Structures are given as structure tokens and as C-alpha cells.
């Protein structure tokens, strides 16, 4: 196919986090060939994949999607979203389809929609395990093939090939399940003859919208792809891209700033050249794409790991604040002994954790910065096989979280509960259990494509 320049407009890093509307309108005047946006990722933990639900507000998602659908109709170009509904399960794709159908009717649009579903039956993954076609990535949890059935949801991450197949249907809108953040952006440029290295590199740079620019919260970037590379420009009036801001984005959510793995191959940017074209734009060339011998897609899976109940108290007494770690270590040992004595539970039947907010809640033992806070929040987390048991343990701990003394010979202190009741049932807890890749003979064999007409 003859090579043409392909312009991709990316409104923001994810649907539901907002973007600068003036910048978006400016982007539309550049006549993009496609509008691409991501719908989510694993950033917010395993709950969303475990339950197959979105972390973003439906109201906000609908409002932003309405604007994108109006822009698509005005330009007559495709609109594509990957990882619909945060986690990209089949239910999340259907959630986006419902929103799309509602808006099409409301806007008086007749829209052809392609849904690309990437959820995997447990039996398929188990069979692939047995056939030696699944392998663990670095840091993957230990998982026996027979335990795959414990997953509430398993998704495969679609790449550019699956996105291209969806575009080939002639759809106005593509609603994809779980996909790599770059796949939606790279697909059309690759179809139209762009450099493979440039297509994947530009897609990586633009995946989070204006995060590659001086004004990341504005959201909107335009990337132009060609046979030699790509040019990226932020659409907000005050924003600018620099070789530093663009090259630095290879570090974002990536363990190696010079290599990015995608379905079917890897991007190498060790020889990439970044050139400042003017005050706003950066051009990148000499990025390389290397095909892998075997086509693989990443698998993500989540499974139930119990139920949680939380509590919180606030320490303000200066002595307790200064000795918060000693105090909470004593409280934990005392609570474990009380749970064993009063409830007959050994430590293996539940988990009890305290985090000191203002001391080391984020990093725990890895924290190396110290200070003198005015107050310390004590967050207690109880995890058990049943919600009722987690709450029962929390209620046993309740009076001691409020009154446990630092030493045995002092009067009982009184701390503060910020809310009543002190216990909050968080419901089911999920954990990631698949961080593997699965080999495919054909890129589409693990994905399902359907075309649906919606609207007036």
C-alpha cells in the first residue's frame, strides 16, 4: 500500500479523567485520520478485573464519550477505545456499547460499531498451559495450571493486528476489550505504511496524551506518522513537547527505557533521534521494530483472595506520635494473642496489618525519610476468608485501637476514631494471579470480533 502520513488525535490518557476542551477543538482543526483513547489499565489494582467493573464514573465516561462521538461524526473518521471500562472484560465492552447506543440515539447518529472482545475462557488458558504455550513473565506469581479456574476473569491484551482487524470491518467506532495502551494508536499508521518502529514508538509516547508535554493535565496530543518516524505536538496553547519530555516517556510504566514489548515483537529506541522542530513539536526517527519468532499476547487474571474490614484511629498525643511504630507493634502482638485466646484462631486463618499514615503507610519497611508529624493515622486492615469473620476480628480489636497504652504502667489513653462505626467492610478482595504470555498460531484466535449497527 502506498505510504501516507497518518494523523492520530489522542484526547487524554484514559476516558473518564477529563481533557482540555479548547485543546481538543484545536486538535480537530488538524484533521486527524482517527481519534484514539485508552479506557483503563491495571494501575488501580486487581479489583476492577476481579469484578469486571469500571473504576470511572459512568456519568463522566458518558459525557466525554459524547464529545468524542460528536467529533467523530463531524470529521467522518473512526473512533477507537482500548481496554474498555478500565479492565477490558466482555462485560466492560458491553458497558461501553450500552453507552454508545444511548448516545447514538440521543445524537441522532447511525453508527456501525465493532466490538473486539479479549476475555479468555479458563479452559483455553489451562489447555495452553498444558501444551507449553504459556510462560510466566518476570515477577509473575506462582500458579499451577489447574488453578487457572480460580480466576474470576482472564483477559488477553490485544495488539495492533487485532485493532487493524476491527478497523477493516469499516466500523465507525471500535470498542475493544483489554489491549496494550499503544495498540489503538499504532494500528492505523501500520496499516497505511508507517515505519513499524516509528508507529510503535509514537504510540508509546502518545498513550497517556499530554503526559509527554510540559502541561500533562491538558490531555490532548496529535501524532503524525510517516515512513521514517513520527512528530508529536500537544494541542493546548501553552503546552510544548521537548526531546526531554518525549524521550522520558519511555520510562513511564516500563522497566526498560530502551525496549518495549508488544504482541508480535519489541520496540528498540537505543538509536532513536529526537529533534526539536519548533517551540511545540518534536520529531523522532531511527526507532526500530523487531519481530519475534512466536506471536504472544500477555494474559492478566484476577481471583478472589478473601474479604477485608478496615478501621482507623488518629494519634495526636506527642508521645504516641513520636513512638507510633513501637506502639503499633505492641498493639499488633497484643491483638494476635487476644484473637487466639478469645476466638481460637491461629495466625494462618486471617491477616492483620497496621499502616501508619504519616510515617510509612506507602513504603513500610522501605521508608527512609523521617519527620515529626502533628498526628498519625493508624489504618488497621483485617483479611479473612469470610466478611463476617474479618469484621468480628476488627470488632475485637476496636477497643484496643482506641485505648491501647504505650506501656503497661500508664493510664489508658484515648485516641480518635474519625468515623462511626469504626469498622468498614470493604467486601471481597482480589489479587492478580496471571502475569504470563500465551503463544498464538494466529493473532485473532483468542479474540472475538462482532459488528453491530446502533442509533437512529
Short mmCIF file of C-alpha atoms in Angstrom, two decimals:
data_model
loop_
_atom_site.label_atom_id
_atom_site.label_comp_id
_atom_site.label_asym_id
_atom_site.label_seq_id
_atom_site.Cartn_x
_atom_site.Cartn_y
_atom_site.Cartn_z
CA UNK A 1 0.00 0.00 0.00
CA UNK A 2 1.26 3.48 -0.80
CA UNK A 3 2.60 5.32 2.20
CA UNK A 4 0.66 8.30 3.51
CA UNK A 5 1.04 10.50 6.54
CA UNK A 6 -1.38 9.41 9.28
CA UNK A 7 -2.54 11.78 11.99
CA UNK A 8 -3.80 10.32 15.27
CA UNK A 9 -5.55 12.54 17.83
CA UNK A 10 -5.34 11.34 21.44
CA UNK A 11 -7.69 13.30 23.75
CA UNK A 12 -6.26 12.03 27.06
CA UNK A 13 -4.56 9.15 28.78
CA UNK A 14 -7.86 7.48 29.63
CA UNK A 15 -11.54 8.06 29.04
CA UNK A 16 -13.03 9.42 32.25
CA UNK A 17 -10.15 11.59 33.53
CA UNK A 18 -11.11 14.71 31.52
CA UNK A 19 -9.20 16.78 28.97
CA UNK A 20 -8.87 20.41 27.87
CA UNK A 21 -11.82 21.02 25.54
CA UNK A 22 -10.18 24.00 23.84
CA UNK A 23 -7.13 21.86 23.11
CA UNK A 24 -9.38 19.11 21.76
CA UNK A 25 -11.12 21.55 19.43
CA UNK A 26 -7.74 22.73 18.21
CA UNK A 27 -6.82 19.13 17.54
CA UNK A 28 -9.92 18.63 15.41
CA UNK A 29 -8.88 21.53 13.16
CA UNK A 30 -5.74 19.49 12.30
CA UNK A 31 -7.99 16.96 10.51
CA UNK A 32 -6.84 13.75 12.22
CA UNK A 33 -7.38 10.44 10.45
CA UNK A 34 -8.54 8.71 13.63
CA UNK A 35 -9.33 9.52 17.28
CA UNK A 36 -7.88 7.03 19.77
CA UNK A 37 -8.20 6.80 23.54
CA UNK A 38 -7.47 4.27 26.24
CA UNK A 39 -10.12 3.07 28.67
CA UNK A 40 -8.02 1.91 31.59
CA UNK A 41 -5.27 -0.38 32.82
CA UNK A 42 -4.13 -2.31 35.87
CA UNK A 43 -2.93 0.88 37.62
CA UNK A 44 -5.64 0.80 40.28
CA UNK A 45 -5.19 -2.80 41.29
CA UNK A 46 -6.93 -6.13 40.69
CA UNK A 47 -10.42 -5.27 41.96
CA UNK A 48 -11.70 -3.99 38.62
CA UNK A 49 -10.55 -7.05 36.68
CA UNK A 50 -11.73 -9.29 39.50
CA UNK A 51 -15.23 -7.86 39.36
CA UNK A 52 -15.31 -6.88 35.68
CA UNK A 53 -16.28 -3.29 36.50
CA UNK A 54 -15.03 0.21 35.67
CA UNK A 55 -13.30 2.47 38.16
CA UNK A 56 -14.53 5.56 36.31
CA UNK A 57 -17.91 7.22 36.75
CA UNK A 58 -20.44 6.21 34.12
CA UNK A 59 -21.75 9.77 34.06
CA UNK A 60 -18.31 11.23 33.35
CA UNK A 61 -17.43 8.50 30.87
CA UNK A 62 -20.68 9.10 29.01
CA UNK A 63 -20.13 12.87 28.94
CA UNK A 64 -16.62 12.58 27.48
CA UNK A 65 -17.61 9.82 25.05
CA UNK A 66 -20.47 12.03 23.82
CA UNK A 67 -17.98 14.73 22.83
CA UNK A 68 -15.75 12.20 21.07
CA UNK A 69 -18.70 10.72 19.19
CA UNK A 70 -19.75 14.19 18.04
CA UNK A 71 -16.21 14.91 16.85
CA UNK A 72 -16.01 11.58 15.01
CA UNK A 73 -19.25 12.26 13.19
CA UNK A 74 -18.16 15.77 12.20
CA UNK A 75 -14.84 14.56 10.78
CA UNK A 76 -16.06 11.27 9.34
CA UNK A 77 -13.15 9.33 10.85
CA UNK A 78 -13.01 6.25 13.09
CA UNK A 79 -13.10 6.49 16.90
CA UNK A 80 -11.37 3.74 18.84
CA UNK A 81 -11.07 2.85 22.52
CA UNK A 82 -8.92 0.11 24.01
CA UNK A 83 -9.35 -1.58 27.40
CA UNK A 84 -12.97 -0.51 27.67
CA UNK A 85 -14.26 0.07 31.19
CA UNK A 86 -10.86 0.03 32.95
CA UNK A 87 -10.32 -3.75 32.85
CA UNK A 88 -11.36 -4.77 29.32
CA UNK A 89 -13.60 -7.72 30.20
CA UNK A 90 -16.50 -8.70 27.96
CA UNK A 91 -18.88 -7.01 30.40
CA UNK A 92 -16.85 -3.80 30.15
CA UNK A 93 -17.09 -3.82 26.36
CA UNK A 94 -20.86 -4.29 26.66
CA UNK A 95 -20.94 -1.40 29.17
CA UNK A 96 -19.32 0.86 26.58
CA UNK A 97 -21.63 -0.48 23.89
CA UNK A 98 -24.67 0.45 26.00
CA UNK A 99 -23.30 3.98 26.46
CA UNK A 100 -22.57 4.24 22.73
CA UNK A 101 -26.06 3.07 21.76
CA UNK A 102 -27.66 5.53 24.19
CA UNK A 103 -25.64 8.43 22.80
CA UNK A 104 -26.19 7.45 19.17
CA UNK A 105 -29.94 7.59 19.73
CA UNK A 106 -29.65 10.86 21.65
CA UNK A 107 -27.46 12.48 18.98
CA UNK A 108 -29.43 11.13 16.05
CA UNK A 109 -26.44 9.19 14.74
CA UNK A 110 -26.45 5.90 12.87
CA UNK A 111 -23.22 4.19 13.88
CA UNK A 112 -21.52 0.95 12.92
CA UNK A 113 -19.72 -0.41 15.98
CA UNK A 114 -17.10 -3.16 16.04
CA UNK A 115 -16.64 -4.87 19.41
CA UNK A 116 -13.35 -6.67 19.97
CA UNK A 117 -13.57 -8.96 22.99
CA UNK A 118 -10.48 -10.35 24.67
CA UNK A 119 -11.75 -12.27 27.69
CA UNK A 120 -10.42 -15.82 27.83
CA UNK A 121 -12.21 -19.00 28.95
CA UNK A 122 -10.26 -20.63 31.76
CA UNK A 123 -10.29 -23.94 29.85
CA UNK A 124 -8.46 -22.36 26.88
CA UNK A 125 -5.73 -20.98 29.11
CA UNK A 126 -5.42 -24.25 31.05
CA UNK A 127 -5.07 -26.16 27.77
CA UNK A 128 -2.42 -23.70 26.61
CA UNK A 129 -0.57 -24.24 29.90
CA UNK A 130 -0.68 -28.00 29.38
CA UNK A 131 0.62 -27.60 25.82
CA UNK A 132 3.56 -25.49 26.96
CA UNK A 133 2.20 -22.40 25.21
CA UNK A 134 2.01 -20.24 28.35
CA UNK A 135 5.06 -18.92 30.17
CA UNK A 136 5.49 -16.68 33.17
CA UNK A 137 6.90 -13.18 32.88
CA UNK A 138 9.40 -11.82 35.40
CA UNK A 139 7.74 -11.31 38.76
CA UNK A 140 4.72 -13.48 37.95
CA UNK A 141 3.09 -15.18 40.94
CA UNK A 142 3.38 -18.93 41.18
CA UNK A 143 0.35 -20.51 39.55
CA UNK A 144 -0.37 -24.15 38.80
CA UNK A 145 -2.28 -24.76 35.55
CA UNK A 146 -5.18 -26.33 37.46
CA UNK A 147 -5.56 -23.11 39.48
CA UNK A 148 -6.46 -21.10 36.36
CA UNK A 149 -10.11 -21.97 37.06
CA UNK A 150 -9.94 -19.89 40.25
CA UNK A 151 -9.75 -16.69 38.18
CA UNK A 152 -12.96 -14.68 38.06
CA UNK A 153 -11.80 -13.05 34.82
CA UNK A 154 -8.89 -13.60 32.44
CA UNK A 155 -8.10 -11.21 29.59
CA UNK A 156 -5.54 -11.24 26.79
CA UNK A 157 -4.00 -7.95 25.70
CA UNK A 158 -4.80 -7.22 22.06
CA UNK A 159 -2.17 -5.68 19.83
CA UNK A 160 -2.16 -3.78 16.54
CA UNK A 161 -3.19 -6.83 14.49
CA UNK A 162 -6.47 -7.23 16.34
CA UNK A 163 -7.16 -3.50 16.21
CA UNK A 164 -6.47 -3.48 12.46
CA UNK A 165 -8.94 -6.34 12.01
CA UNK A 166 -11.59 -4.25 13.78
CA UNK A 167 -10.83 -1.24 11.54
CA UNK A 168 -11.06 -3.49 8.47
CA UNK A 169 -14.76 -4.04 9.21
CA UNK A 170 -15.38 -0.42 8.20
CA UNK A 171 -16.68 0.38 11.69
CA UNK A 172 -17.23 3.98 12.72
CA UNK A 173 -16.41 3.12 16.32
CA UNK A 174 -14.25 0.32 17.72
CA UNK A 175 -14.85 -0.78 21.30
CA UNK A 176 -12.01 -3.06 22.31
CA UNK A 177 -11.54 -5.17 25.40
CA UNK A 178 -8.19 -5.38 27.12
CA UNK A 179 -5.44 -4.11 24.84
CA UNK A 180 -1.97 -2.71 25.17
CA UNK A 181 -2.03 1.04 25.71
CA UNK A 182 -0.25 1.55 22.40
CA UNK A 183 -2.22 -0.81 20.15
CA UNK A 184 -5.09 1.55 19.32
CA UNK A 185 -2.69 4.30 18.24
CA UNK A 186 -0.29 2.12 16.25
CA UNK A 187 -2.88 0.13 14.26
CA UNK A 188 -3.91 2.60 11.54
CA UNK A 189 -0.43 4.05 10.88
CA UNK A 190 0.89 0.48 10.44
CA UNK A 191 -1.95 -0.32 8.05
CA UNK A 192 -1.11 2.74 5.99
CA UNK A 193 2.61 2.05 5.61
CA UNK A 194 4.20 3.92 8.51
CA UNK A 195 7.56 2.83 9.83
CA UNK A 196 6.94 -0.01 12.31
CA UNK A 197 9.50 1.40 14.73
CA UNK A 198 8.02 4.88 14.43
CA UNK A 199 4.44 3.64 14.75
CA UNK A 200 5.07 1.75 17.97
CA UNK A 201 7.34 4.44 19.43
CA UNK A 202 4.90 7.24 18.63
CA UNK A 203 2.07 5.19 20.09
CA UNK A 204 4.02 4.72 23.31
CA UNK A 205 4.76 8.44 23.54
CA UNK A 206 1.10 9.39 22.96
CA UNK A 207 -0.52 6.65 25.06
CA UNK A 208 -1.06 8.99 28.02
CA UNK A 209 -1.94 12.05 25.99
CA UNK A 210 -0.13 15.21 27.06
CA UNK A 211 1.94 13.45 29.72
CA UNK A 212 4.78 13.72 27.18
CA UNK A 213 4.48 17.53 27.24
CA UNK A 214 5.05 20.47 29.56
CA UNK A 215 1.34 20.58 30.54
CA UNK A 216 0.34 16.94 31.20
CA UNK A 217 -3.15 17.64 32.60
CA UNK A 218 -4.33 19.22 29.34
CA UNK A 219 -4.58 15.74 27.84
CA UNK A 220 -4.63 16.28 24.10
CA UNK A 221 -1.79 15.43 21.69
CA UNK A 222 -1.59 14.93 17.93
CA UNK A 223 0.90 12.47 16.46
CA UNK A 224 1.73 12.39 12.76
CA UNK A 225 3.28 9.15 11.46
CA UNK A 226 5.20 8.58 8.23
CA UNK A 227 7.69 6.15 6.70
CA UNK A 228 10.64 7.50 8.71
CA UNK A 229 9.19 8.20 12.14
CA UNK A 230 6.69 10.48 13.84
CA UNK A 231 6.10 14.03 15.01
CA UNK A 232 4.27 14.79 18.25
CA UNK A 233 2.60 18.07 19.21
CA UNK A 234 0.48 18.96 22.26
CA UNK A 235 -2.75 20.74 21.41
CA UNK A 236 -3.05 23.03 24.45
CA UNK A 237 -1.93 26.56 23.61
CA UNK A 238 0.57 26.79 26.47
CA UNK A 239 1.96 23.27 26.18
CA UNK A 240 5.11 22.21 24.39
CA UNK A 241 7.00 19.00 23.74
CA UNK A 242 10.77 18.79 24.09
CA UNK A 243 13.21 15.99 23.33
CA UNK A 244 13.49 15.50 27.09
CA UNK A 245 9.73 15.30 27.74
CA UNK A 246 9.23 12.94 24.80
CA UNK A 247 12.16 10.61 25.40
CA UNK A 248 11.41 10.46 29.13
CA UNK A 249 8.03 8.89 28.47
CA UNK A 250 9.76 5.62 27.56
CA UNK A 251 10.39 5.35 31.31
CA UNK A 252 6.70 5.54 32.13
CA UNK A 253 5.28 2.16 33.23
CA UNK A 254 8.22 0.47 31.53
CA UNK A 255 11.07 -1.38 33.21
CA UNK A 256 13.50 -0.72 30.35
CA UNK A 257 13.52 2.79 28.79
CA UNK A 258 15.10 1.44 25.60
CA UNK A 259 12.86 -1.58 24.94
CA UNK A 260 9.09 -2.02 24.83
CA UNK A 261 7.49 -5.42 24.34
CA UNK A 262 4.24 -5.69 22.40
CA UNK A 263 2.31 -8.58 20.83
CA UNK A 264 4.41 -9.92 17.98
CA UNK A 265 7.66 -8.15 18.72
CA UNK A 266 9.53 -5.43 20.53
CA UNK A 267 10.41 -1.76 20.05
CA UNK A 268 14.06 -0.71 20.40
CA UNK A 269 14.82 3.00 20.82
CA UNK A 270 18.52 2.91 21.72
CA UNK A 271 19.32 4.61 18.42
CA UNK A 272 16.32 6.95 18.27
CA UNK A 273 16.93 10.58 17.30
CA UNK A 274 14.84 13.36 18.90
CA UNK A 275 14.72 16.70 17.10
CA UNK A 276 13.07 19.93 18.26
CA UNK A 277 11.26 21.20 15.14
CA UNK A 278 9.92 24.39 16.71
CA UNK A 279 8.71 25.63 20.08
CA UNK A 280 6.00 22.94 20.31
CA UNK A 281 6.85 19.91 18.17
CA UNK A 282 9.37 17.09 18.40
CA UNK A 283 10.24 14.74 15.58
CA UNK A 284 11.55 11.23 16.29
CA UNK A 285 13.30 8.92 13.82
CA UNK A 286 15.52 5.81 13.84
CA UNK A 287 13.33 3.76 16.20
CA UNK A 288 13.44 0.02 15.39
CA UNK A 289 10.84 -2.73 15.50
CA UNK A 290 11.99 -6.34 15.88
CA UNK A 291 9.58 -9.17 15.03
CA UNK A 292 9.51 -12.06 17.49
CA UNK A 293 9.65 -15.63 16.21
CA UNK A 294 6.47 -16.57 18.07
CA UNK A 295 3.40 -14.36 18.35
CA UNK A 296 2.40 -14.00 22.01
CA UNK A 297 -0.14 -11.96 23.93
CA UNK A 298 0.04 -11.09 27.60
CA UNK A 299 -2.53 -12.62 29.95
CA UNK A 300 -3.94 -10.92 33.04
CA UNK A 301 -6.09 -12.74 35.56
CA UNK A 302 -7.56 -11.93 38.96
CA UNK A 303 -9.01 -14.18 41.63
CA UNK A 304 -10.76 -13.74 44.97
CA UNK A 305 -8.37 -13.64 47.93
CA UNK A 306 -10.73 -13.18 50.87
CA UNK A 307 -12.66 -10.31 52.41
CA UNK A 308 -11.46 -7.20 54.18
CA UNK A 309 -12.62 -4.98 57.01
CA UNK A 310 -10.73 -1.81 57.88
CA UNK A 311 -10.53 0.51 60.88
CA UNK A 312 -8.83 3.80 61.51
CA UNK A 313 -7.72 5.73 64.57
CA UNK A 314 -5.79 9.00 64.82
CA UNK A 315 -2.93 9.59 67.29
CA UNK A 316 -2.30 13.19 68.32
CA UNK A 317 -0.60 12.86 71.70
CA UNK A 318 3.01 13.90 71.01
CA UNK A 319 4.46 10.96 72.94
CA UNK A 320 2.41 8.45 71.00
CA UNK A 321 3.16 10.16 67.71
CA UNK A 322 6.88 10.02 68.46
CA UNK A 323 6.65 6.32 69.36
CA UNK A 324 3.96 5.28 66.87
CA UNK A 325 5.89 2.31 65.42
CA UNK A 326 6.68 0.90 68.88
CA UNK A 327 3.06 1.42 69.92
CA UNK A 328 1.52 -0.27 66.88
CA UNK A 329 3.96 -3.21 67.06
CA UNK A 330 2.86 -3.77 70.64
CA UNK A 331 -0.78 -3.42 69.66
CA UNK A 332 -0.39 -5.99 66.88
CA UNK A 333 1.24 -8.56 69.15
CA UNK A 334 -1.43 -8.00 71.80
CA UNK A 335 -4.25 -8.27 69.22
CA UNK A 336 -2.89 -11.55 67.81
CA UNK A 337 -2.74 -13.00 71.31
CA UNK A 338 -6.32 -11.84 72.05
CA UNK A 339 -7.62 -13.27 68.77
CA UNK A 340 -6.04 -16.64 69.60
CA UNK A 341 -7.31 -16.64 73.19
CA UNK A 342 -10.82 -15.34 72.66
CA UNK A 343 -11.63 -16.60 69.16
CA UNK A 344 -9.44 -19.68 68.92
CA UNK A 345 -7.92 -18.53 65.63
CA UNK A 346 -4.33 -19.14 64.64
CA UNK A 347 -2.45 -16.53 62.63
CA UNK A 348 -2.78 -18.56 59.42
CA UNK A 349 -6.56 -18.15 59.30
CA UNK A 350 -6.52 -14.35 58.87
CA UNK A 351 -4.20 -11.42 58.16
CA UNK A 352 -3.83 -8.36 60.35
CA UNK A 353 -1.90 -5.34 59.16
CA UNK A 354 -1.45 -1.83 60.54
CA UNK A 355 -0.26 1.06 58.38
CA UNK A 356 0.91 4.32 59.91
CA UNK A 357 -0.33 7.16 57.72
CA UNK A 358 2.21 9.96 58.01
CA UNK A 359 5.05 7.58 58.94
CA UNK A 360 5.41 4.68 56.49
CA UNK A 361 1.98 3.77 55.11
CA UNK A 362 3.10 3.74 51.49
CA UNK A 363 6.53 2.08 51.68
CA UNK A 364 6.52 0.21 55.01
CA UNK A 365 9.98 -1.01 55.94
CA UNK A 366 11.43 0.57 52.78
CA UNK A 367 10.69 4.11 54.02
CA UNK A 368 13.92 6.07 54.54
CA UNK A 369 12.55 9.56 55.19
CA UNK A 370 11.69 10.70 58.71
CA UNK A 371 9.91 13.68 60.15
CA UNK A 372 7.80 14.84 63.06
CA UNK A 373 4.13 14.78 62.08
CA UNK A 374 1.48 16.51 64.19
CA UNK A 375 -0.70 13.40 64.06
CA UNK A 376 -0.56 9.85 62.74
CA UNK A 377 -3.38 7.87 61.19
CA UNK A 378 -3.44 4.21 62.18
CA UNK A 379 -5.11 2.11 59.48
CA UNK A 380 -5.95 -1.42 60.53
CA UNK A 381 -6.66 -3.96 57.78
CA UNK A 382 -8.13 -7.38 58.55
CA UNK A 383 -8.36 -10.00 55.81
CA UNK A 384 -10.17 -13.31 56.26
CA UNK A 385 -11.94 -15.97 54.23
CA UNK A 386 -15.37 -14.54 55.10
CA UNK A 387 -16.56 -10.97 55.56
CA UNK A 388 -18.25 -11.77 58.87
CA UNK A 389 -15.01 -13.17 60.29
CA UNK A 390 -12.95 -10.17 59.18
CA UNK A 391 -15.47 -7.83 60.85
CA UNK A 392 -15.61 -9.93 64.01
CA UNK A 393 -11.83 -9.70 64.34
CA UNK A 394 -11.95 -5.94 63.74
CA UNK A 395 -14.59 -5.53 66.45
CA UNK A 396 -12.44 -7.46 68.90
CA UNK A 397 -9.56 -5.08 68.17
CA UNK A 398 -11.75 -1.95 68.30
CA UNK A 399 -11.42 -1.04 72.00
CA UNK A 400 -7.66 -1.55 71.95
CA UNK A 401 -7.18 0.56 68.85
CA UNK A 402 -8.93 3.30 70.84
CA UNK A 403 -7.23 2.77 74.23
CA UNK A 404 -4.09 0.60 74.00
CA UNK A 405 -1.32 2.05 76.22
CA UNK A 406 2.27 2.51 75.16
CA UNK A 407 3.50 0.97 78.43
CA UNK A 408 1.75 -1.32 80.91
CA UNK A 409 2.09 1.05 83.90
CA UNK A 410 0.30 4.11 82.49
CA UNK A 411 -3.30 5.23 82.39
CA UNK A 412 -5.31 4.14 79.37
CA UNK A 413 -5.07 6.74 76.61
CA UNK A 414 -7.94 7.72 74.34
CA UNK A 415 -7.38 8.25 70.65
CA UNK A 416 -9.80 9.40 67.95
CA UNK A 417 -11.96 7.42 65.55
CA UNK A 418 -12.64 9.67 62.52
CA UNK A 419 -15.99 7.99 61.84
CA UNK A 420 -18.56 5.72 63.46
CA UNK A 421 -18.89 2.78 63.21
CA UNK A 422 -15.14 2.38 63.30
CA UNK A 423 -15.26 -0.76 61.13
CA UNK A 424 -15.76 -0.53 57.37
CA UNK A 425 -16.49 -3.66 55.38
CA UNK A 426 -14.59 -3.43 52.08
CA UNK A 427 -16.11 -6.58 50.64
CA UNK A 428 -14.23 -9.10 48.51
CA UNK A 429 -10.51 -8.71 47.99
CA UNK A 430 -8.90 -9.67 44.68
CA UNK A 431 -5.34 -10.41 43.66
CA UNK A 432 -3.58 -10.64 40.31
CA UNK A 433 -2.57 -14.22 39.60
CA UNK A 434 -1.69 -14.20 35.89
CA UNK A 435 1.29 -12.26 34.58
CA UNK A 436 2.10 -14.56 31.70
CA UNK A 437 2.21 -14.63 27.91
CA UNK A 438 0.32 -17.08 25.71
CA UNK A 439 1.52 -18.19 22.30
CA UNK A 440 -0.95 -17.95 19.40
CA UNK A 441 -0.82 -19.52 15.96
CA UNK A 442 -2.96 -16.69 14.62
CA UNK A 443 -3.34 -13.23 16.23
CA UNK A 444 -7.15 -13.46 16.13
CA UNK A 445 -7.57 -16.94 17.61
CA UNK A 446 -8.01 -15.64 21.17
CA UNK A 447 -10.23 -12.67 20.22
CA UNK A 448 -13.83 -12.24 19.05
CA UNK A 449 -14.95 -9.56 16.64
CA UNK A 450 -18.57 -8.53 16.08
CA UNK A 451 -20.12 -5.66 14.12
CA UNK A 452 -23.32 -4.02 15.37
CA UNK A 453 -25.35 -1.11 13.99
CA UNK A 454 -26.75 1.23 16.67
CA UNK A 455 -28.61 4.52 16.73
CA UNK A 456 -31.23 6.09 14.53
#
